[in-house]
Coordinates of C-alpha atoms in Angstrom, one line a residue:
X1 CA 186.1 59.5 -27.3
X2 CA 182.8 58.2 -28.6
X3 CA 182.1 54.5 -27.9
X4 CA 179.7 52.6 -30.1
X5 CA 178.4 49.9 -27.7
X6 CA 175.9 47.2 -28.7
X7 CA 173.2 47.1 -26.1
X8 CA 171.9 43.5 -25.4
X9 CA 168.4 43.4 -24.1
X10 CA 168.1 39.6 -23.9
X11 CA 169.6 37.9 -20.8
X12 CA 172.6 35.7 -21.6
X13 CA 171.0 32.4 -20.5
X14 CA 167.9 33.1 -22.5
X15 CA 170.1 34.0 -25.5
X16 CA 172.1 30.8 -25.3
X17 CA 169.1 28.6 -25.0
X18 CA 167.4 30.4 -27.9
X19 CA 170.4 30.0 -30.2
X20 CA 170.9 26.3 -29.4
X21 CA 167.2 25.6 -29.5
X22 CA 166.9 27.2 -32.8
X23 CA 169.9 25.2 -34.2
X24 CA 168.4 22.0 -32.8
X25 CA 165.0 22.8 -34.3
X26 CA 166.4 23.7 -37.7
X27 CA 169.4 21.3 -37.9
X28 CA 169.0 19.1 -34.9
X29 CA 201.6 52.2 -9.8
X30 CA 204.9 53.3 -8.7
X31 CA 204.9 55.7 -5.5
X32 CA 208.4 57.1 -6.2
X33 CA 207.6 58.4 -9.7
X34 CA 204.3 59.7 -8.6
X35 CA 205.9 61.9 -5.9
X36 CA 208.4 63.2 -8.5
X37 CA 205.6 64.0 -10.9
X38 CA 203.7 65.8 -8.2
X39 CA 206.8 67.9 -7.3
X40 CA 207.1 68.9 -11.0
X41 CA 203.6 70.3 -11.0
X42 CA 203.6 72.6 -8.0
X43 CA 202.7 70.0 -5.4
X44 CA 199.4 69.1 -7.0
X45 CA 198.7 65.6 -8.5
X46 CA 198.8 66.1 -12.3
X47 CA 196.2 65.0 -14.7
X48 CA 198.6 64.3 -17.6
X49 CA 202.1 65.2 -18.7
X50 CA 202.2 68.3 -20.9
X51 CA 204.6 69.4 -23.7
X52 CA 206.6 71.8 -21.5
X53 CA 210.1 70.8 -22.8
X54 CA 211.8 71.9 -26.0
X55 CA 212.2 69.3 -28.8
X56 CA 214.8 71.4 -30.6
X57 CA 217.0 71.7 -27.5
X58 CA 216.7 68.0 -26.6
X59 CA 219.8 66.0 -25.8
X60 CA 220.5 63.6 -28.7
X61 CA 223.2 61.0 -28.0
X62 CA 224.4 57.5 -28.7
X63 CA 225.5 55.0 -26.1
X64 CA 226.9 51.5 -26.5
X65 CA 225.6 49.2 -23.8
X66 CA 227.6 46.0 -22.9
X67 CA 225.3 43.0 -23.1
X68 CA 227.7 40.8 -21.1
X69 CA 227.7 38.1 -23.8
X70 CA 230.0 37.3 -26.7
X71 CA 227.6 36.2 -29.4
X72 CA 230.0 36.5 -32.3
X73 CA 232.9 34.8 -30.6
X74 CA 235.4 37.6 -31.1
X75 CA 236.8 37.4 -27.6
X76 CA 235.0 40.5 -26.2
X77 CA 231.4 41.0 -25.0
X78 CA 229.0 42.6 -27.5
X79 CA 227.9 46.2 -27.2
X80 CA 224.6 47.4 -28.6
X81 CA 223.9 50.8 -29.9
X82 CA 221.3 52.9 -28.2
X83 CA 220.2 56.2 -29.7
X84 CA 218.6 58.4 -27.1
X85 CA 216.7 61.7 -27.2
X86 CA 215.7 63.4 -23.8
X87 CA 214.6 66.8 -22.6
X88 CA 217.6 69.0 -21.9
X89 CA 215.7 71.3 -19.5
X90 CA 214.9 68.3 -17.2
X91 CA 218.6 67.4 -17.0
X92 CA 219.6 71.1 -16.3
X93 CA 217.1 71.2 -13.5
X94 CA 218.3 67.9 -12.0
X95 CA 215.0 66.1 -12.9
X96 CA 215.1 62.5 -13.9
X97 CA 212.8 61.1 -16.6
X98 CA 211.3 57.8 -17.5
X99 CA 212.1 56.0 -20.8
X100 CA 210.0 54.9 -23.8
X101 CA 212.1 52.2 -25.5
X102 CA 211.8 50.5 -28.9
X103 CA 214.3 47.7 -29.5
X104 CA 214.4 46.6 -33.1
X105 CA 216.5 44.9 -35.9
X106 CA 214.9 47.1 -38.5
X107 CA 216.4 50.5 -38.1
X108 CA 218.8 50.2 -41.0
X109 CA 217.5 47.4 -43.2
X110 CA 213.8 47.8 -43.4
X111 CA 212.5 50.9 -41.5
X112 CA 209.7 51.4 -39.1
X113 CA 206.1 52.5 -39.5
X114 CA 203.9 53.0 -42.6
X115 CA 206.6 55.1 -44.2
X116 CA 209.6 52.7 -43.5
X117 CA 211.5 55.4 -41.6
X118 CA 215.2 54.7 -40.9
X119 CA 217.5 56.1 -38.3
X120 CA 219.6 58.9 -39.7
X121 CA 222.8 60.5 -38.4
X122 CA 224.8 63.7 -39.0
X123 CA 228.4 63.8 -40.3
X124 CA 229.7 63.3 -36.7
X125 CA 227.5 60.2 -36.2
X126 CA 225.0 61.9 -33.9
X127 CA 221.4 60.8 -34.3
X128 CA 219.1 63.0 -36.3
X129 CA 215.9 61.1 -37.2
X130 CA 214.2 58.9 -34.6
X131 CA 211.7 56.8 -36.6
X132 CA 208.0 57.0 -35.6
X133 CA 206.3 59.6 -33.4
X134 CA 207.5 58.5 -29.9
X135 CA 210.2 61.1 -29.7
X136 CA 208.2 64.0 -31.2
X137 CA 205.2 63.4 -28.9
X138 CA 206.8 62.1 -25.6
X139 CA 210.1 64.0 -25.3
X140 CA 208.3 67.4 -24.9
X141 CA 206.2 65.7 -22.2
X142 CA 209.1 64.8 -20.0
X143 CA 210.1 61.3 -21.4
X144 CA 213.3 60.1 -22.9
X145 CA 213.0 57.8 -26.0
X146 CA 215.6 55.1 -26.5
X147 CA 215.9 53.2 -29.8
X148 CA 218.0 50.1 -29.5
X149 CA 219.7 48.3 -32.4
X150 CA 219.5 44.6 -31.6
X151 CA 222.8 42.7 -31.8
X152 CA 224.1 42.2 -35.3
X153 CA 222.0 45.0 -36.8
X154 CA 222.8 48.6 -37.7
X155 CA 225.6 49.9 -35.4
X156 CA 225.6 47.0 -32.9
X157 CA 228.1 44.3 -32.3
X158 CA 227.3 40.6 -32.2
X159 CA 225.0 38.4 -34.2
X160 CA 221.2 38.3 -34.4
X161 CA 219.7 35.0 -33.3
X162 CA 216.0 35.6 -34.1
X163 CA 214.4 35.8 -30.7
X164 CA 217.1 34.0 -28.8
X165 CA 219.4 34.9 -25.9
X166 CA 221.4 37.5 -27.9
X167 CA 218.3 39.3 -29.1
X168 CA 216.7 39.4 -25.7
X169 CA 219.8 40.4 -23.9
X170 CA 220.3 43.3 -26.3
X171 CA 217.2 45.0 -24.8
X172 CA 217.4 43.6 -21.3
X173 CA 220.9 45.0 -20.9
X174 CA 219.6 48.5 -21.8
X175 CA 216.9 48.2 -19.1
X176 CA 219.7 47.2 -16.7
X177 CA 221.9 50.2 -17.8
X178 CA 219.0 52.6 -17.3
X179 CA 218.7 51.2 -13.8
X180 CA 222.4 51.4 -13.0
X181 CA 223.1 47.7 -13.3
X182 CA 225.0 47.5 -16.6
X183 CA 227.8 49.4 -18.3
X184 CA 227.5 51.9 -21.1
X185 CA 230.2 53.3 -23.2
X186 CA 230.7 56.4 -25.4
X187 CA 232.0 54.3 -28.4
X188 CA 231.5 50.9 -29.9
X189 CA 235.0 50.0 -28.9
X190 CA 237.0 51.7 -26.2
X191 CA 235.6 55.1 -25.2
X192 CA 234.7 56.2 -21.7
X193 CA 232.0 54.9 -19.4
X194 CA 228.5 56.5 -19.6
X195 CA 225.9 56.4 -16.9
X196 CA 222.2 57.0 -17.2
X197 CA 222.0 59.3 -14.2
X198 CA 219.2 61.2 -15.9
X199 CA 216.9 58.1 -15.9
X200 CA 214.3 57.3 -13.2
X201 CA 214.8 53.6 -14.2
X202 CA 211.1 53.3 -15.2
X203 CA 211.0 51.8 -18.7
X204 CA 208.1 51.1 -21.1
X205 CA 208.9 49.0 -24.1
X206 CA 206.8 49.4 -27.3
X207 CA 207.0 48.2 -30.8
X208 CA 205.3 46.4 -33.7
X209 CA 206.1 42.9 -35.0
X210 CA 209.7 41.9 -34.2
X211 CA 209.9 45.0 -31.8
X212 CA 206.8 43.9 -30.0
X213 CA 208.2 40.4 -29.8
X214 CA 211.3 41.6 -28.1
X215 CA 209.1 43.5 -25.6
X216 CA 207.3 40.2 -24.8
X217 CA 210.6 38.4 -24.5
X218 CA 212.2 40.9 -22.1
X219 CA 209.1 41.1 -19.9
X220 CA 209.3 37.3 -19.7
X221 CA 212.7 37.6 -18.1
X222 CA 211.2 39.5 -15.1
X223 CA 213.8 42.3 -15.4
X224 CA 213.3 45.0 -12.7
X225 CA 212.6 48.5 -14.0
X226 CA 210.5 47.4 -17.0
X227 CA 207.1 48.8 -15.8
X228 CA 205.0 48.2 -18.9
X229 CA 205.1 46.8 -22.4
X230 CA 203.0 47.6 -25.5
X231 CA 203.5 44.8 -28.0
X232 CA 201.8 45.4 -31.3
X233 CA 201.3 42.3 -33.4
X234 CA 204.1 40.6 -31.4
X235 CA 205.2 37.0 -31.5
X236 CA 204.8 34.9 -28.2
X237 CA 206.5 31.7 -29.5
X238 CA 208.8 31.5 -32.5
X239 CA 207.8 27.9 -33.2
X240 CA 204.2 29.1 -33.8
X241 CA 205.5 31.8 -36.2
X242 CA 207.1 29.2 -38.5
X243 CA 204.9 26.2 -37.8
X244 CA 201.3 25.4 -36.9
X245 CA 201.1 22.0 -35.2
X246 CA 203.9 20.7 -37.4
X247 CA 202.7 22.3 -40.7
X248 CA 205.2 24.8 -42.1
X249 CA 203.7 28.3 -42.5
X250 CA 206.7 29.5 -44.6
X251 CA 209.1 27.9 -47.0
X252 CA 212.1 29.0 -44.9
X253 CA 213.2 29.3 -41.3
X254 CA 214.7 31.9 -39.0
X255 CA 218.0 31.9 -40.9
X256 CA 216.3 33.7 -43.8
X257 CA 215.1 36.5 -41.4
X258 CA 218.6 36.7 -40.0
X259 CA 219.9 37.3 -43.5
X260 CA 217.4 40.2 -43.9
X261 CA 218.1 42.1 -40.7
X262 CA 221.9 41.6 -40.1
X263 CA 224.3 44.3 -41.0
X264 CA 226.9 43.6 -43.7
X265 CA 229.6 43.5 -41.1
X266 CA 227.7 40.9 -39.1
X267 CA 227.2 38.6 -42.1
X268 CA 231.0 38.2 -42.2
X269 CA 231.3 37.1 -38.6
X270 CA 228.1 35.3 -37.9
X271 CA 228.1 32.2 -40.2
X272 CA 228.3 29.9 -37.2
X273 CA 225.2 31.5 -35.6
X274 CA 223.2 31.2 -38.8
X275 CA 224.2 27.6 -39.1
X276 CA 222.9 26.9 -35.6
X277 CA 219.6 28.5 -36.6
X278 CA 219.4 26.1 -39.6
X279 CA 220.3 23.0 -37.6
X280 CA 218.1 23.9 -34.7
X281 CA 214.9 24.6 -36.8
X282 CA 214.4 21.5 -39.0
X283 CA 211.8 21.9 -41.6
X284 CA 209.9 18.7 -40.5
X285 CA 208.2 20.7 -37.7
X286 CA 209.8 19.0 -34.8
X287 CA 209.9 20.9 -31.5
X288 CA 213.6 21.4 -30.6
X289 CA 215.6 23.1 -27.9
X290 CA 215.9 26.2 -30.2
X291 CA 212.1 26.6 -30.0
X292 CA 212.0 26.1 -26.3
X293 CA 214.5 28.9 -25.8
X294 CA 212.2 31.1 -27.9
X295 CA 208.9 30.3 -26.2
X296 CA 208.0 33.2 -24.0
X297 CA 204.6 31.9 -23.0
X298 CA 206.2 29.4 -20.7
X299 CA 207.8 32.3 -18.7
X300 CA 204.7 34.4 -18.4
X301 CA 204.8 33.9 -14.7
X302 CA 207.9 36.0 -14.5
X303 CA 206.3 39.0 -16.1
X304 CA 206.3 42.0 -13.7
X305 CA 205.3 44.6 -16.2
X306 CA 201.7 45.6 -17.2
X307 CA 200.8 44.6 -20.8
X308 CA 198.9 46.7 -23.3
X309 CA 198.6 44.3 -26.3
X310 CA 197.4 45.3 -29.8
X311 CA 196.6 42.7 -32.5
X312 CA 194.8 42.6 -35.8
X313 CA 192.2 39.9 -35.9
X314 CA 193.1 39.3 -39.5
X315 CA 196.8 39.4 -39.0
X316 CA 198.1 36.7 -41.4
X317 CA 201.8 37.5 -40.6
X318 CA 201.8 37.1 -36.8
X319 CA 198.6 35.1 -36.5
X320 CA 196.3 35.8 -33.5
X321 CA 197.4 32.5 -31.9
X322 CA 200.4 34.5 -30.6
X323 CA 198.1 37.0 -28.9
X324 CA 195.7 34.4 -27.6
X325 CA 198.1 32.1 -25.9
X326 CA 200.1 35.0 -24.5
X327 CA 197.0 36.7 -23.1
X328 CA 195.7 33.5 -21.5
X329 CA 199.1 32.9 -19.9
X330 CA 199.3 36.4 -18.5
X331 CA 195.7 36.1 -17.2
X332 CA 196.6 32.9 -15.4
X333 CA 199.4 34.7 -13.6
X334 CA 197.3 37.8 -12.7
X335 CA 199.3 40.3 -14.9
X336 CA 197.6 43.7 -15.3
X337 CA 196.7 44.0 -19.0
X338 CA 194.7 45.7 -21.7
X339 CA 194.0 44.9 -25.3
X340 CA 192.9 46.5 -28.6
X341 CA 191.8 44.1 -31.3
X342 CA 191.2 45.5 -34.8
X343 CA 189.8 43.9 -37.9
X344 CA 192.9 44.9 -39.9
X345 CA 196.0 42.8 -40.6
X346 CA 199.5 43.4 -39.4
X347 CA 198.9 47.2 -38.9
X348 CA 200.0 49.7 -36.2
X349 CA 197.1 51.4 -34.3
X350 CA 198.7 54.7 -35.3
X351 CA 197.5 53.9 -38.8
X352 CA 194.0 52.6 -38.0
X353 CA 192.8 54.7 -35.0
X354 CA 195.4 57.5 -34.7
X355 CA 194.0 60.1 -32.4
X356 CA 192.4 57.7 -30.0
X357 CA 195.6 55.6 -29.9
X358 CA 197.9 58.4 -29.1
X359 CA 195.6 59.7 -26.4
X360 CA 195.3 56.2 -24.8
X361 CA 199.0 55.4 -25.1
X362 CA 199.8 58.8 -23.5
X363 CA 197.6 58.1 -20.5
X364 CA 199.0 54.5 -20.3
X365 CA 202.6 55.7 -20.1
X366 CA 201.7 58.6 -17.8
X367 CA 200.2 56.1 -15.3
X368 CA 202.8 53.3 -15.5
X369 CA 205.9 55.4 -16.0
X370 CA 205.2 58.7 -14.3
X371 CA 202.8 57.3 -11.7
X372 CA 199.8 59.5 -12.5
X373 CA 196.5 58.3 -11.1
X374 CA 194.5 59.1 -14.3
X375 CA 192.2 56.1 -14.2
X376 CA 193.4 54.4 -17.4
X377 CA 193.9 51.1 -15.5
X378 CA 190.2 51.2 -14.5
X379 CA 188.9 51.7 -18.0
X380 CA 187.4 48.8 -20.0
X381 CA 190.0 46.1 -20.6
X382 CA 189.2 45.6 -24.3
X383 CA 188.5 47.7 -27.3
X384 CA 187.3 45.6 -30.2
X385 CA 186.6 46.8 -33.8
X386 CA 183.4 45.3 -35.1
X387 CA 183.4 47.0 -38.5
X388 CA 185.8 49.5 -40.1
X389 CA 185.9 52.4 -37.6
X390 CA 183.2 51.0 -35.3
X391 CA 184.5 49.9 -31.9
X392 CA 183.0 48.4 -28.8
X393 CA 184.4 47.8 -25.3
X394 CA 184.4 45.1 -22.7
X395 CA 185.1 45.4 -19.0
X396 CA 187.1 42.2 -19.1
X397 CA 188.2 40.0 -22.1
X398 CA 187.0 37.4 -22.9
X399 CA 183.7 38.7 -21.5
X400 CA 182.3 37.3 -18.3
X401 CA 179.7 34.6 -19.1
X402 CA 181.7 33.2 -22.1
X403 CA 180.9 29.5 -22.4
X404 CA 182.0 26.7 -24.6
X405 CA 179.5 25.5 -27.2
X406 CA 179.9 22.4 -29.3
X407 CA 178.7 22.0 -32.9
X408 CA 179.0 19.0 -35.1
X409 CA 179.2 18.4 -38.9
X410 CA 176.3 16.4 -40.2
X411 CA 175.5 14.7 -43.5
X412 CA 174.3 17.0 -46.2
X413 CA 176.8 19.8 -45.3
X414 CA 174.9 20.8 -42.2
X415 CA 176.4 22.1 -38.9
X416 CA 174.2 21.3 -35.9
X417 CA 174.1 20.6 -32.2
X418 CA 174.0 16.8 -32.3
X419 CA 176.8 14.4 -33.4
X420 CA 176.4 12.8 -36.8
X421 CA 175.2 9.2 -37.0
X422 CA 177.8 6.4 -37.1
X423 CA 179.2 5.8 -40.5
X424 CA 178.5 9.3 -41.8
X425 CA 181.5 10.7 -43.8
X426 CA 182.6 13.5 -46.1
X427 CA 185.5 13.6 -48.5
X428 CA 187.8 16.1 -50.1
X429 CA 191.1 16.1 -52.1
X430 CA 193.9 18.5 -51.2
X431 CA 194.3 21.2 -53.8
X432 CA 197.3 23.4 -53.0
X433 CA 196.0 26.1 -55.4
X434 CA 192.9 26.8 -53.4
X435 CA 192.6 29.1 -50.3
X436 CA 190.2 29.7 -47.5
X437 CA 188.6 32.6 -49.4
X438 CA 187.9 30.2 -52.4
X439 CA 186.3 27.7 -50.0
X440 CA 184.2 30.3 -48.3
X441 CA 183.0 31.8 -51.6
X442 CA 181.6 28.4 -52.5
X443 CA 180.3 27.3 -49.2
X444 CA 176.9 26.4 -50.7
X445 CA 178.4 24.3 -53.5
X446 CA 179.9 20.9 -53.1
X447 CA 183.5 21.2 -54.4
X448 CA 186.2 18.5 -54.4
X449 CA 188.7 20.6 -52.5
X450 CA 186.8 21.0 -49.2
X451 CA 184.2 19.7 -46.8
X452 CA 181.9 22.5 -45.7
X453 CA 179.2 22.5 -43.1
X454 CA 176.8 25.4 -42.5
X455 CA 174.0 26.3 -40.1
X456 CA 170.7 27.8 -41.1
X457 CA 170.4 31.6 -40.6
X458 CA 170.9 32.4 -36.9
X459 CA 168.0 33.7 -34.9
X460 CA 170.3 35.9 -32.8
X461 CA 173.7 37.4 -32.9
X462 CA 176.4 34.8 -32.0
X463 CA 179.6 36.2 -30.6
X464 CA 182.7 33.9 -30.7
X465 CA 185.2 35.3 -28.3
X466 CA 188.5 33.4 -27.6
X467 CA 190.2 30.3 -29.1
X468 CA 188.2 27.5 -30.7
X469 CA 189.2 23.9 -31.4
X470 CA 188.2 21.5 -34.1
X471 CA 188.4 17.8 -33.5
X472 CA 188.8 15.7 -36.6
X473 CA 188.9 12.0 -37.4
X474 CA 190.3 11.6 -40.9
X475 CA 191.6 8.8 -43.1
X476 CA 194.3 9.8 -45.6
X477 CA 195.0 8.1 -48.9
X478 CA 198.7 9.0 -48.9
X479 CA 201.6 9.1 -46.5
X480 CA 201.4 12.8 -45.8
X481 CA 198.6 15.3 -45.3
X482 CA 198.1 18.8 -44.1
X483 CA 194.8 19.9 -42.7
X484 CA 193.1 23.4 -42.5
X485 CA 190.0 24.3 -40.6
X486 CA 188.3 27.7 -40.7
X487 CA 185.2 29.3 -39.2
X488 CA 183.2 31.5 -41.6
X489 CA 180.5 34.2 -41.1
X490 CA 178.3 33.6 -44.2
X491 CA 176.5 36.8 -45.0
X492 CA 177.1 40.2 -46.6
X493 CA 179.4 42.6 -44.8
X494 CA 181.8 45.5 -45.4
X495 CA 185.2 44.6 -43.9
X496 CA 188.7 46.0 -43.9
X497 CA 190.4 44.7 -47.0
X498 CA 193.0 42.8 -44.9
X499 CA 194.3 40.8 -47.9
X500 CA 195.3 43.9 -49.8
X501 CA 198.8 45.5 -49.7
X502 CA 197.8 47.9 -46.9
X503 CA 196.2 45.1 -44.9
X504 CA 193.1 47.2 -44.2
X505 CA 194.3 50.7 -44.6
X506 CA 195.1 53.0 -47.5
X507 CA 197.8 55.7 -47.2
X508 CA 196.7 59.2 -48.1
X509 CA 198.8 62.0 -49.6
X510 CA 198.5 64.6 -46.8
X511 CA 200.1 64.6 -43.4
X512 CA 199.2 65.4 -39.8
X513 CA 201.7 66.2 -37.0
X514 CA 202.1 64.6 -33.6
X515 CA 204.2 66.5 -31.2
X516 CA 207.1 68.8 -32.0
X517 CA 209.6 68.5 -34.9
X518 CA 212.5 70.0 -36.8
X519 CA 213.9 69.7 -40.4
X520 CA 215.6 66.4 -39.6
X521 CA 212.6 64.9 -37.9
X522 CA 209.3 66.7 -38.6
X523 CA 206.9 64.6 -36.5
X524 CA 204.5 64.7 -39.4
X525 CA 203.1 61.5 -40.9
X526 CA 201.0 60.5 -43.9
X527 CA 197.4 60.1 -42.9
X528 CA 195.5 56.9 -43.5
X529 CA 191.9 55.8 -44.0
X530 CA 190.2 52.4 -43.9
X531 CA 190.5 50.3 -47.1
X532 CA 187.2 48.5 -47.2
X533 CA 185.7 45.7 -49.2
X534 CA 182.2 44.2 -49.6
X535 CA 182.1 40.5 -49.2
X536 CA 179.6 37.7 -49.0
X537 CA 181.5 35.6 -46.4
X538 CA 184.2 36.4 -43.9
X539 CA 186.7 33.9 -42.5
X540 CA 187.2 34.9 -38.9
X541 CA 189.2 32.1 -37.3
X542 CA 191.6 29.5 -38.7
X543 CA 194.1 26.8 -37.9
X544 CA 196.4 24.4 -39.7
X545 CA 198.2 21.1 -38.8
X546 CA 200.4 18.4 -40.2
X547 CA 198.3 15.2 -39.7
X548 CA 201.5 13.1 -39.2
X549 CA 203.5 15.8 -37.3
X550 CA 206.5 15.1 -39.6
X551 CA 206.1 11.3 -39.6
X552 CA 204.8 9.1 -42.4
X553 CA 201.1 8.3 -42.3
X554 CA 199.6 4.8 -43.0
X555 CA 197.2 5.2 -46.0
X556 CA 193.8 3.9 -45.2
X557 CA 194.2 4.3 -41.4
X558 CA 192.0 6.7 -39.5
X559 CA 193.8 9.4 -37.4
X560 CA 192.3 11.7 -34.8
X561 CA 193.7 15.1 -34.0
X562 CA 192.5 18.5 -32.6
X563 CA 193.3 21.7 -34.6
X564 CA 193.7 24.7 -32.4
X565 CA 192.1 27.7 -34.1
X566 CA 193.5 31.2 -33.6
X567 CA 192.0 33.5 -31.1
X568 CA 189.2 35.8 -32.3
X569 CA 186.3 38.0 -31.3
X570 CA 183.7 38.1 -34.0
X571 CA 179.9 38.5 -34.0
X572 CA 178.0 36.5 -36.5
X573 CA 174.9 38.7 -36.9
X574 CA 171.4 37.4 -36.7
X575 CA 170.3 36.2 -40.2
X576 CA 173.8 35.2 -41.2
X577 CA 175.0 31.6 -41.1
X578 CA 178.0 30.0 -39.3
X579 CA 180.1 27.6 -41.3
X580 CA 183.0 25.2 -40.6
X581 CA 185.2 24.3 -43.5
X582 CA 187.8 21.5 -43.4
X583 CA 190.3 21.2 -46.2
X584 CA 193.9 20.5 -47.0
X585 CA 196.4 23.2 -48.0
X586 CA 195.3 26.8 -47.3
X587 CA 197.1 28.4 -50.3
X588 CA 199.4 31.3 -49.3
X589 CA 199.0 30.6 -45.5
X590 CA 200.5 27.1 -45.1
X591 CA 202.9 25.1 -47.2
X592 CA 201.6 22.0 -48.9
X593 CA 202.4 18.4 -47.8
X594 CA 204.7 16.3 -50.0
X595 CA 201.7 14.6 -51.5
X596 CA 198.1 15.6 -52.5
X597 CA 196.0 13.2 -50.5
X598 CA 192.3 12.4 -50.6
X599 CA 190.9 12.6 -47.0
X600 CA 187.8 11.0 -45.6
X601 CA 186.3 12.7 -42.6
X602 CA 184.5 10.6 -40.1
X603 CA 181.7 13.0 -39.1
X604 CA 180.8 11.1 -36.0
X605 CA 184.3 11.6 -34.6
X606 CA 184.5 15.3 -35.6
X607 CA 183.2 18.6 -34.1
X608 CA 184.1 22.2 -33.1
X609 CA 184.2 23.7 -29.7
X610 CA 183.7 27.5 -29.6
X611 CA 183.8 30.1 -26.8
X612 CA 180.5 31.9 -27.1
X613 CA 180.0 35.1 -25.3
X614 CA 176.8 36.8 -24.1

């Protein structure tokens, strides 16, 4: 596929010196599966799996796997429903196949993909439609696809506990069953034992949002047989989904999500579990045992699987902090990994880069699940979208040579390389009606709701790659205060319209087909195109915090804290300006504090540290 790569002709050290000098001047593999794959292709190492199996003749079955836990307290261990589709010819020939698995709570309540597809069944309860394209594309190529209903959802027993032990065990038990370590049954209650004798035991978990979160969580258990995960917009710590350094990101907690995804039958038996979610997740932002049990980052050292992560740099649902901290933890433990970063929001790559995505995913699964030596693991680690449809690559991410650069707010709304003089201050009053886009649009005007600081036009491109941090010393006028900090690229650009309904894509009226299909599951999906917007400024990294972390502040007393900004990879082009904005409530993205304080920023005690790449 074509790669649009920016060619830098200026050495990194020269570039860094030039940028800072200008600012100062202006401002101051698995062997077993490989052998099996070779045997299936006449003794020669294959290049890729091919669609040699019939989709129409595929085995379609449902199995209930025993999780080994009794989450709903009914006196028997919970069984989760697993709908499976696998090539019949492989079974007839005695060939075992690997498994692509998507464990989700959404197969009955909300649907999957851009068209919100649900699982469907015939009159006898046999699965008919498998949401998304995984079955249509991969089953003819010699894979099984298993779609798992998490506990308390659709046809499964138990209660959903929003990323907790029951959720995670729902999927881990299925990996164990596929490897002969857990029990499967033909019915939800009773029935006869079912073994996965057709499985090689090699499993790849994939999914977007909650599904990708479960993939992260199961990988963090270190379960054997899970060879790779592909989390798309996945959560890495549930505390960071609901709070940002103590500031509430939503007006409700995990019990609300539980109410959305649980089956009607589960609601009648799971009141106690929902109550534990309420009690364990207080709205004051305290870290509790509930959050510790749902923090997968701390267990990154247990991950055995390779990780192919996908995230939208403008994902305002599962913010990029989740990707950034997960990626850093995996890197620290030497986990083999790859990443795609788009400029869309909470969007599946099937809907923003379809052909390239399916091809790359195909080769990824072929390598890690079938053992093909196709070189995918030696390709550039990162694909990053720079503008709608324009992508670059990096051999490693963040790029080698990335360094931390510090900039400081100065009097007169300037952003420079030297700390402000002692006594210099700026003020703003929290206005919960105003958002980061409002602040950015008025960066050159002094407004009462923000403190904005901006460089002169940059002499060279400036690439911010990774997670930044803003240190602030502020004095509140009231007993509570929320803080927001954002980095802004000030200059004209055409971007994906990530704040619109499609979060950067528009759905078209015609379809294209991926793999095989039938009347019950066609394998054809509505095409998409970029939804673009011309802007004068782009917020590209953001962070929020409760200054008091749930405790009352002393009005008139200065407080110092560091706001962690979400991971990003953004190039501020030469001629554009870089801005740092500090404000209170970021409308629509963080809940307001109980008061609307005026805050005085001590500029001498404030600054931003950014990872700048060559």
